[in-house]
PDB file of C-alpha atoms in Angstrom:
ATOM      1  CA  UNK A  25     -65.968  21.309 -68.351  1.00 70.00           C
ATOM      2  CA  UNK A  26     -67.987  18.084 -68.091  1.00 72.00           C
ATOM      3  CA  UNK A  27     -66.825  14.966 -66.355  1.00 71.00           C
ATOM      4  CA  UNK A  28     -67.357  11.544 -67.941  1.00 70.00           C
ATOM      5  CA  UNK A  29     -66.134   9.057 -65.388  1.00 72.00           C
ATOM      6  CA  UNK A  30     -62.571  10.117 -64.737  1.00 76.00           C
ATOM      7  CA  UNK A  31     -62.235  11.989 -68.039  1.00 80.00           C
ATOM      8  CA  UNK A  32     -62.676  15.726 -68.170  1.00 84.00           C
ATOM      9  CA  UNK A  33     -64.448  16.657 -71.384  1.00 88.00           C
ATOM     10  CA  UNK A  34     -63.605  20.121 -72.634  1.00 90.00           C
ATOM     11  CA  UNK A  35     -65.226  21.682 -75.666  1.00 92.00           C
ATOM     12  CA  UNK A  36     -62.749  20.141 -78.130  1.00 93.00           C
ATOM     13  CA  UNK A  37     -63.167  16.669 -76.613  1.00 93.00           C
ATOM     14  CA  UNK A  38     -66.932  17.092 -76.938  1.00 93.00           C
ATOM     15  CA  UNK A  39     -66.530  18.124 -80.567  1.00 94.00           C
ATOM     16  CA  UNK A  40     -64.544  14.943 -81.275  1.00 94.00           C
ATOM     17  CA  UNK A  41     -67.158  12.840 -79.473  1.00 94.00           C
ATOM     18  CA  UNK A  42     -69.960  14.564 -81.397  1.00 94.00           C
ATOM     19  CA  UNK A  43     -68.258  13.940 -84.733  1.00 94.00           C
ATOM     20  CA  UNK A  44     -67.705  10.263 -83.987  1.00 94.00           C
ATOM     21  CA  UNK A  45     -71.239   9.950 -82.566  1.00 93.00           C
ATOM     22  CA  UNK A  46     -72.761  11.228 -85.785  1.00 91.00           C
ATOM     23  CA  UNK A  47     -70.331   9.360 -88.059  1.00 85.00           C
ATOM     24  CA  UNK A  48     -72.455   7.147 -90.245  1.00 79.00           C
ATOM     25  CA  UNK A  49     -70.959   7.115 -93.729  1.00 77.00           C
ATOM     26  CA  UNK A  50     -67.263   6.373 -93.296  1.00 82.00           C
ATOM     27  CA  UNK A  51     -64.931   5.684 -90.409  1.00 88.00           C
ATOM     28  CA  UNK A  52     -62.817   8.594 -89.291  1.00 93.00           C
ATOM     29  CA  UNK A  53     -59.061   8.634 -88.914  1.00 94.00           C
ATOM     30  CA  UNK A  54     -56.870  11.382 -87.486  1.00 93.00           C
ATOM     31  CA  UNK A  55     -56.587  13.484 -90.615  1.00 93.00           C
ATOM     32  CA  UNK A  56     -60.304  13.385 -91.439  1.00 93.00           C
ATOM     33  CA  UNK A  57     -61.241  14.253 -87.860  1.00 94.00           C
ATOM     34  CA  UNK A  58     -58.749  17.107 -87.975  1.00 94.00           C
ATOM     35  CA  UNK A  59     -60.152  18.393 -91.276  1.00 93.00           C
ATOM     36  CA  UNK A  60     -63.805  17.974 -90.316  1.00 93.00           C
ATOM     37  CA  UNK A  61     -63.404  19.866 -87.065  1.00 93.00           C
ATOM     38  CA  UNK A  62     -60.862  22.390 -88.373  1.00 94.00           C
ATOM     39  CA  UNK A  63     -58.673  21.304 -85.487  1.00 94.00           C
ATOM     40  CA  UNK A  64     -54.880  21.072 -85.634  1.00 93.00           C
ATOM     41  CA  UNK A  65     -53.305  17.693 -85.006  1.00 92.00           C
ATOM     42  CA  UNK A  66     -51.407  19.248 -82.105  1.00 94.00           C
ATOM     43  CA  UNK A  67     -54.759  19.610 -80.360  1.00 94.00           C
ATOM     44  CA  UNK A  68     -56.401  16.491 -81.685  1.00 95.00           C
ATOM     45  CA  UNK A  69     -53.934  13.812 -80.607  1.00 95.00           C
ATOM     46  CA  UNK A  70     -53.782  14.745 -76.924  1.00 94.00           C
ATOM     47  CA  UNK A  71     -57.604  14.625 -76.941  1.00 95.00           C
ATOM     48  CA  UNK A  72     -57.655  11.243 -78.668  1.00 95.00           C
ATOM     49  CA  UNK A  73     -55.120   9.988 -76.126  1.00 93.00           C
ATOM     50  CA  UNK A  74     -57.299  11.186 -73.267  1.00 93.00           C
ATOM     51  CA  UNK A  75     -60.462   9.687 -74.753  1.00 94.00           C
ATOM     52  CA  UNK A  76     -58.729   6.373 -75.448  1.00 93.00           C
ATOM     53  CA  UNK A  77     -57.353   6.300 -71.909  1.00 92.00           C
ATOM     54  CA  UNK A  78     -60.857   6.904 -70.585  1.00 92.00           C
ATOM     55  CA  UNK A  79     -62.290   4.115 -72.731  1.00 92.00           C
ATOM     56  CA  UNK A  80     -64.612   6.492 -74.608  1.00 94.00           C
ATOM     57  CA  UNK A  81     -62.965   6.016 -77.984  1.00 94.00           C
ATOM     58  CA  UNK A  82     -61.352   2.945 -79.514  1.00 93.00           C
ATOM     59  CA  UNK A  83     -58.845   2.924 -82.329  1.00 93.00           C
ATOM     60  CA  UNK A  84     -58.425   0.093 -84.794  1.00 92.00           C
ATOM     61  CA  UNK A  85     -56.075  -0.419 -87.705  1.00 94.00           C
ATOM     62  CA  UNK A  86     -57.355  -0.495 -91.244  1.00 91.00           C
ATOM     63  CA  UNK A  87     -57.227  -4.012 -92.629  1.00 89.00           C
ATOM     64  CA  UNK A  88     -55.308  -3.595 -95.888  1.00 89.00           C
ATOM     65  CA  UNK A  89     -52.251  -5.017 -97.555  1.00 89.00           C
ATOM     66  CA  UNK A  90     -49.819  -2.052 -97.632  1.00 88.00           C
ATOM     67  CA  UNK A  91     -47.913  -3.423-100.624  1.00 89.00           C
ATOM     68  CA  UNK A  92     -51.088  -3.867-102.646  1.00 90.00           C
ATOM     69  CA  UNK A  93     -52.584  -0.514-101.648  1.00 88.00           C
ATOM     70  CA  UNK A  94     -49.298   1.362-101.868  1.00 89.00           C
ATOM     71  CA  UNK A  95     -49.796   3.105 -98.532  1.00 91.00           C
ATOM     72  CA  UNK A  96     -49.641   2.430 -94.835  1.00 92.00           C
ATOM     73  CA  UNK A  97     -52.779   1.356 -92.942  1.00 93.00           C
ATOM     74  CA  UNK A  98     -54.725   4.104 -91.187  1.00 93.00           C
ATOM     75  CA  UNK A  99     -55.976   4.051 -87.651  1.00 94.00           C
ATOM     76  CA  UNK A 100     -59.732   4.491 -87.463  1.00 95.00           C
ATOM     77  CA  UNK A 101     -61.536   5.779 -84.411  1.00 95.00           C
ATOM     78  CA  UNK A 102     -65.026   5.017 -83.187  1.00 93.00           C
ATOM     79  CA  UNK A 103     -66.984   5.571 -80.018  1.00 93.00           C
ATOM     80  CA  UNK A 104     -67.260   2.767 -77.527  1.00 92.00           C
ATOM     81  CA  UNK A 105     -70.479   2.109 -75.628  1.00 93.00           C
ATOM     82  CA  UNK A 106     -69.137   4.192 -72.763  1.00 92.00           C
ATOM     83  CA  UNK A 107     -68.297   6.948 -75.248  1.00 92.00           C
ATOM     84  CA  UNK A 108     -71.839   6.991 -76.642  1.00 93.00           C
ATOM     85  CA  UNK A 109     -73.297   7.150 -73.128  1.00 92.00           C
ATOM     86  CA  UNK A 110     -70.819   9.858 -72.113  1.00 92.00           C
ATOM     87  CA  UNK A 111     -71.659  11.970 -75.133  1.00 92.00           C
ATOM     88  CA  UNK A 112     -75.415  11.609 -74.617  1.00 91.00           C
ATOM     89  CA  UNK A 113     -75.058  12.493 -70.949  1.00 90.00           C
ATOM     90  CA  UNK A 114     -72.909  15.491 -71.794  1.00 89.00           C
ATOM     91  CA  UNK A 115     -75.371  16.654 -74.419  1.00 88.00           C
ATOM     92  CA  UNK A 116     -78.222  16.329 -71.966  1.00 87.00           C
ATOM     93  CA  UNK A 117     -76.273  18.206 -69.293  1.00 85.00           C
ATOM     94  CA  UNK A 118     -75.514  20.972 -71.755  1.00 81.00           C
ATOM     95  CA  UNK A 119     -78.929  21.416 -73.343  1.00 79.00           C
ATOM     96  CA  UNK A 120     -81.411  20.451 -70.652  1.00 74.00           C
ATOM     97  CA  UNK A 121     -80.992  23.657 -68.639  1.00 70.00           C
ATOM     98  CA  UNK A 122     -81.576  25.678 -71.806  1.00 65.00           C
ATOM     99  CA  UNK A 123     -84.813  23.800 -72.506  1.00 62.00           C
ATOM    100  CA  UNK A 124     -86.059  23.960 -68.939  1.00 59.00           C
ATOM    101  CA  UNK A 125     -84.858  20.502 -68.037  1.00 53.00           C
ATOM    102  CA  UNK A 126     -87.784  18.794 -69.788  1.00 51.00           C
ATOM    103  CA  UNK A 127     -86.016  17.828 -72.984  1.00 47.00           C
ATOM    104  CA  UNK A 128     -85.734  14.090 -73.598  1.00 47.00           C
ATOM    105  CA  UNK A 129     -82.772  12.718 -75.486  1.00 43.00           C
ATOM    106  CA  UNK A 130     -83.999  10.593 -78.388  1.00 42.00           C
TER     107      UNK A 130
ATOM    108  CA  UNK B  28     -31.696  12.436 -97.913  1.00 53.00           C
ATOM    109  CA  UNK B  29     -35.026  13.723 -99.245  1.00 68.00           C
ATOM    110  CA  UNK B  30     -37.064  16.175 -97.204  1.00 70.00           C
ATOM    111  CA  UNK B  31     -39.834  13.575 -96.910  1.00 74.00           C
ATOM    112  CA  UNK B  32     -37.390  11.095 -95.388  1.00 81.00           C
ATOM    113  CA  UNK B  33     -36.235  13.804 -92.995  1.00 85.00           C
ATOM    114  CA  UNK B  34     -39.795  14.508 -91.927  1.00 89.00           C
ATOM    115  CA  UNK B  35     -40.415  10.795 -91.447  1.00 91.00           C
ATOM    116  CA  UNK B  36     -37.316  10.602 -89.265  1.00 91.00           C
ATOM    117  CA  UNK B  37     -38.419  13.642 -87.255  1.00 91.00           C
ATOM    118  CA  UNK B  38     -41.937  12.279 -86.806  1.00 92.00           C
ATOM    119  CA  UNK B  39     -40.640   8.867 -85.763  1.00 92.00           C
ATOM    120  CA  UNK B  40     -38.364  10.552 -83.241  1.00 90.00           C
ATOM    121  CA  UNK B  41     -41.220  12.709 -81.952  1.00 90.00           C
ATOM    122  CA  UNK B  42     -43.479   9.673 -81.585  1.00 92.00           C
ATOM    123  CA  UNK B  43     -40.834   7.965 -79.470  1.00 90.00           C
ATOM    124  CA  UNK B  44     -40.810  10.956 -77.139  1.00 88.00           C
ATOM    125  CA  UNK B  45     -44.473  10.360 -76.270  1.00 90.00           C
ATOM    126  CA  UNK B  46     -45.131   9.016 -72.786  1.00 89.00           C
ATOM    127  CA  UNK B  47     -47.360   6.240 -74.183  1.00 89.00           C
ATOM    128  CA  UNK B  48     -48.555   4.680 -77.484  1.00 90.00           C
ATOM    129  CA  UNK B  49     -45.239   5.468 -79.170  1.00 91.00           C
ATOM    130  CA  UNK B  50     -45.377   2.716 -81.803  1.00 92.00           C
ATOM    131  CA  UNK B  51     -49.074   3.257 -82.547  1.00 93.00           C
ATOM    132  CA  UNK B  52     -48.666   6.998 -83.011  1.00 94.00           C
ATOM    133  CA  UNK B  53     -45.541   6.541 -85.085  1.00 94.00           C
ATOM    134  CA  UNK B  54     -47.340   4.294 -87.586  1.00 93.00           C
ATOM    135  CA  UNK B  55     -50.420   6.478 -87.519  1.00 94.00           C
ATOM    136  CA  UNK B  56     -48.518   9.704 -88.123  1.00 95.00           C
ATOM    137  CA  UNK B  57     -46.397   8.201 -90.874  1.00 94.00           C
ATOM    138  CA  UNK B  58     -49.546   6.938 -92.610  1.00 94.00           C
ATOM    139  CA  UNK B  59     -51.112  10.374 -92.382  1.00 93.00           C
ATOM    140  CA  UNK B  60     -47.946  12.156 -93.459  1.00 93.00           C
ATOM    141  CA  UNK B  61     -47.729  10.197 -96.691  1.00 91.00           C
ATOM    142  CA  UNK B  62     -51.339  11.025 -97.552  1.00 91.00           C
ATOM    143  CA  UNK B  63     -50.588  14.754 -97.390  1.00 92.00           C
ATOM    144  CA  UNK B  64     -49.270  16.708-100.365  1.00 91.00           C
ATOM    145  CA  UNK B  65     -45.584  17.612-100.204  1.00 88.00           C
ATOM    146  CA  UNK B  66     -44.503  20.974 -98.912  1.00 89.00           C
ATOM    147  CA  UNK B  67     -46.277  23.173 -96.405  1.00 92.00           C
ATOM    148  CA  UNK B  68     -49.055  20.724 -95.368  1.00 92.00           C
ATOM    149  CA  UNK B  69     -46.456  18.162 -94.335  1.00 93.00           C
ATOM    150  CA  UNK B  70     -44.462  20.752 -92.425  1.00 93.00           C
ATOM    151  CA  UNK B  71     -47.633  21.881 -90.671  1.00 93.00           C
ATOM    152  CA  UNK B  72     -48.416  18.283 -89.810  1.00 94.00           C
ATOM    153  CA  UNK B  73     -44.919  17.759 -88.363  1.00 94.00           C
ATOM    154  CA  UNK B  74     -45.311  20.949 -86.324  1.00 94.00           C
ATOM    155  CA  UNK B  75     -48.659  19.671 -85.049  1.00 95.00           C
ATOM    156  CA  UNK B  76     -47.010  16.405 -84.021  1.00 94.00           C
ATOM    157  CA  UNK B  77     -44.411  18.402 -82.104  1.00 92.00           C
ATOM    158  CA  UNK B  78     -47.171  20.334 -80.330  1.00 93.00           C
ATOM    159  CA  UNK B  79     -48.984  17.093 -79.510  1.00 94.00           C
ATOM    160  CA  UNK B  80     -45.809  15.640 -78.015  1.00 92.00           C
ATOM    161  CA  UNK B  81     -45.238  18.870 -76.117  1.00 90.00           C
ATOM    162  CA  UNK B  82     -48.766  18.841 -74.655  1.00 90.00           C
ATOM    163  CA  UNK B  83     -48.562  15.187 -73.677  1.00 90.00           C
ATOM    164  CA  UNK B  84     -45.334  15.565 -71.716  1.00 88.00           C
ATOM    165  CA  UNK B  85     -45.857  15.363 -67.959  1.00 85.00           C
ATOM    166  CA  UNK B  86     -43.216  18.076 -67.466  1.00 82.00           C
ATOM    167  CA  UNK B  87     -42.781  19.891 -70.785  1.00 79.00           C
ATOM    168  CA  UNK B  88     -40.368  22.552 -69.513  1.00 79.00           C
ATOM    169  CA  UNK B  89     -37.942  19.946 -68.189  1.00 78.00           C
ATOM    170  CA  UNK B  90     -38.321  18.118 -71.474  1.00 74.00           C
ATOM    171  CA  UNK B  91     -37.705  21.354 -73.377  1.00 72.00           C
ATOM    172  CA  UNK B  92     -34.437  21.831 -71.530  1.00 78.00           C
ATOM    173  CA  UNK B  93     -33.663  18.138 -71.791  1.00 77.00           C
ATOM    174  CA  UNK B  94     -33.988  17.887 -75.579  1.00 75.00           C
ATOM    175  CA  UNK B  95     -31.143  20.272 -76.512  1.00 77.00           C
ATOM    176  CA  UNK B  96     -29.028  18.921 -73.680  1.00 83.00           C
ATOM    177  CA  UNK B  97     -29.525  15.362 -74.824  1.00 79.00           C
ATOM    178  CA  UNK B  98     -28.798  16.443 -78.410  1.00 75.00           C
ATOM    179  CA  UNK B  99     -25.537  18.083 -77.324  1.00 83.00           C
ATOM    180  CA  UNK B 100     -24.672  15.071 -75.190  1.00 85.00           C
ATOM    181  CA  UNK B 101     -25.247  12.723 -78.121  1.00 79.00           C
ATOM    182  CA  UNK B 102     -22.801  14.780 -80.246  1.00 80.00           C
ATOM    183  CA  UNK B 103     -20.241  14.855 -77.424  1.00 84.00           C
ATOM    184  CA  UNK B 104     -20.701  11.147 -76.759  1.00 84.00           C
ATOM    185  CA  UNK B 105     -20.284  10.330 -80.436  1.00 81.00           C
ATOM    186  CA  UNK B 106     -17.095  12.446 -80.632  1.00 80.00           C
ATOM    187  CA  UNK B 107     -15.634  10.901 -77.494  1.00 83.00           C
ATOM    188  CA  UNK B 108     -16.360   7.427 -78.861  1.00 84.00           C
ATOM    189  CA  UNK B 109     -14.580   8.350 -82.078  1.00 82.00           C
ATOM    190  CA  UNK B 110     -11.584   9.664 -80.131  1.00 82.00           C
ATOM    191  CA  UNK B 111     -11.504   6.531 -77.966  1.00 82.00           C
ATOM    192  CA  UNK B 112     -11.689   4.333 -81.069  1.00 82.00           C
ATOM    193  CA  UNK B 113      -8.882   6.325 -82.713  1.00 79.00           C
ATOM    194  CA  UNK B 114      -6.732   6.018 -79.565  1.00 78.00           C
ATOM    195  CA  UNK B 115      -7.387   2.295 -79.469  1.00 75.00           C
ATOM    196  CA  UNK B 116      -6.382   1.984 -83.107  1.00 74.00           C
ATOM    197  CA  UNK B 117      -3.198   3.991 -82.508  1.00 71.00           C
ATOM    198  CA  UNK B 118      -2.339   1.935 -79.448  1.00 70.00           C
ATOM    199  CA  UNK B 119      -2.767  -1.308 -81.354  1.00 66.00           C
ATOM    200  CA  UNK B 120      -0.726   0.061 -84.265  1.00 63.00           C
ATOM    201  CA  UNK B 121       2.192   1.118 -82.068  1.00 65.00           C
ATOM    202  CA  UNK B 122       1.998  -2.049 -80.016  1.00 64.00           C
ATOM    203  CA  UNK B 123       2.248  -4.069 -83.198  1.00 61.00           C
ATOM    204  CA  UNK B 124       5.213  -2.007 -84.373  1.00 58.00           C
ATOM    205  CA  UNK B 125       7.112  -2.339 -81.111  1.00 58.00           C
ATOM    206  CA  UNK B 126       6.223  -5.978 -80.761  1.00 57.00           C
ATOM    207  CA  UNK B 127       8.080  -6.620 -83.964  1.00 53.00           C
ATOM    208  CA  UNK B 128       4.992  -7.683 -85.856  1.00 53.00           C
ATOM    209  CA  UNK B 129       4.925  -4.433 -87.797  1.00 49.00           C
ATOM    210  CA  UNK B 130       6.075  -3.585 -91.269  1.00 51.00           C
ATOM    211  CA  UNK B 131       9.618  -4.691 -92.122  1.00 52.00           C
ATOM    212  CA  UNK B 132      12.106  -1.856 -91.822  1.00 51.00           C
ATOM    213  CA  UNK B 133      10.127  -0.137 -89.114  1.00 53.00           C
ATOM    214  CA  UNK B 134      11.631   0.309 -85.655  1.00 52.00           C
ATOM    215  CA  UNK B 135       9.727  -2.732 -84.485  1.00 50.00           C
ATOM    216  CA  UNK B 136      12.348  -5.103 -85.814  1.00 51.00           C
ATOM    217  CA  UNK B 137      14.905  -3.747 -83.298  1.00 52.00           C
ATOM    218  CA  UNK B 138      12.546  -4.384 -80.415  1.00 52.00           C
ATOM    219  CA  UNK B 139      11.557  -7.880 -81.343  1.00 54.00           C
ATOM    220  CA  UNK B 140      10.481  -9.751 -78.299  1.00 57.00           C
ATOM    221  CA  UNK B 141      11.892 -13.208 -77.702  1.00 56.00           C
ATOM    222  CA  UNK B 142       9.300 -15.850 -78.429  1.00 59.00           C
ATOM    223  CA  UNK B 143       7.851 -17.403 -75.348  1.00 61.00           C
ATOM    224  CA  UNK B 144       8.035 -21.135 -75.085  1.00 58.00           C
ATOM    225  CA  UNK B 145       4.899 -23.054 -74.373  1.00 59.00           C
ATOM    226  CA  UNK B 146       4.840 -24.251 -70.763  1.00 62.00           C
ATOM    227  CA  UNK B 147       4.846 -27.950 -71.610  1.00 64.00           C
ATOM    228  CA  UNK B 148       8.260 -27.819 -73.345  1.00 60.00           C
ATOM    229  CA  UNK B 149      11.056 -29.148 -71.168  1.00 66.00           C
ATOM    230  CA  UNK B 150      13.958 -26.746 -71.062  1.00 67.00           C
ATOM    231  CA  UNK B 151      17.375 -28.226 -71.808  1.00 71.00           C
ATOM    232  CA  UNK B 152      19.702 -28.417 -68.831  1.00 73.00           C
ATOM    233  CA  UNK B 153      21.939 -25.375 -68.313  1.00 73.00           C
ATOM    234  CA  UNK B 154      25.619 -25.868 -69.038  1.00 73.00           C
ATOM    235  CA  UNK B 155      28.273 -24.123 -66.983  1.00 74.00           C
ATOM    236  CA  UNK B 156      31.863 -23.270 -67.944  1.00 75.00           C
ATOM    237  CA  UNK B 157      33.257 -26.185 -65.953  1.00 75.00           C
ATOM    238  CA  UNK B 158      31.138 -28.608 -67.988  1.00 71.00           C
ATOM    239  CA  UNK B 159      28.657 -29.301 -65.218  1.00 71.00           C
ATOM    240  CA  UNK B 160      24.953 -29.285 -65.959  1.00 66.00           C
ATOM    241  CA  UNK B 161      22.111 -28.090 -63.881  1.00 61.00           C
ATOM    242  CA  UNK B 162      18.461 -28.617 -64.717  1.00 55.00           C
TER     243      UNK B 162
END
């Protein structure tokens, strides 16, 4: 368990942070995060709640016209600055001991 | 009611049981539900929503006991409201009958109340057998 501010990051929370950290092609919403990580939505949403409460992740609504698109807008998630720093710190804390503490995060 | 509508109702209800972000999660879950194929994936999604609500409860056991109790209470409350409404209707019906406002030929006509005079009308002076009047 790694602490990021007041948020306790367990392995699933770190997986969500890692996915959003490396997200480059398309924004992720609940279902795509769930599918990418093979994680049930019963696990995912409490984690997203915790990360949003801690200010590590921010959700924003998709900007579409529901009548034109024929579906409801999705809620996309992305890391905040604090989330990026928390993930990098967690990664360093996890991997530095394995590499003798001399590994630099690029 | 279609099964999809039922699931939407269940998910909306579940979202409102969350301690926070009820409206956000409701919209989010409904959007995700409609992007899933019908059948088992939607049921699995609804079950996941239930688990999420369960995990986010500050005291899930109390909530677990509270849900069926509240469900039973809502049925009881609804029934008692119906009974009260029926009693009210019956009371009004019988009052109307015995006030003489009811259907002609019903017992109400024998119990017709005398019409009350408005207070501003001056009553005529009373006449006694000896011809004297008293106001």
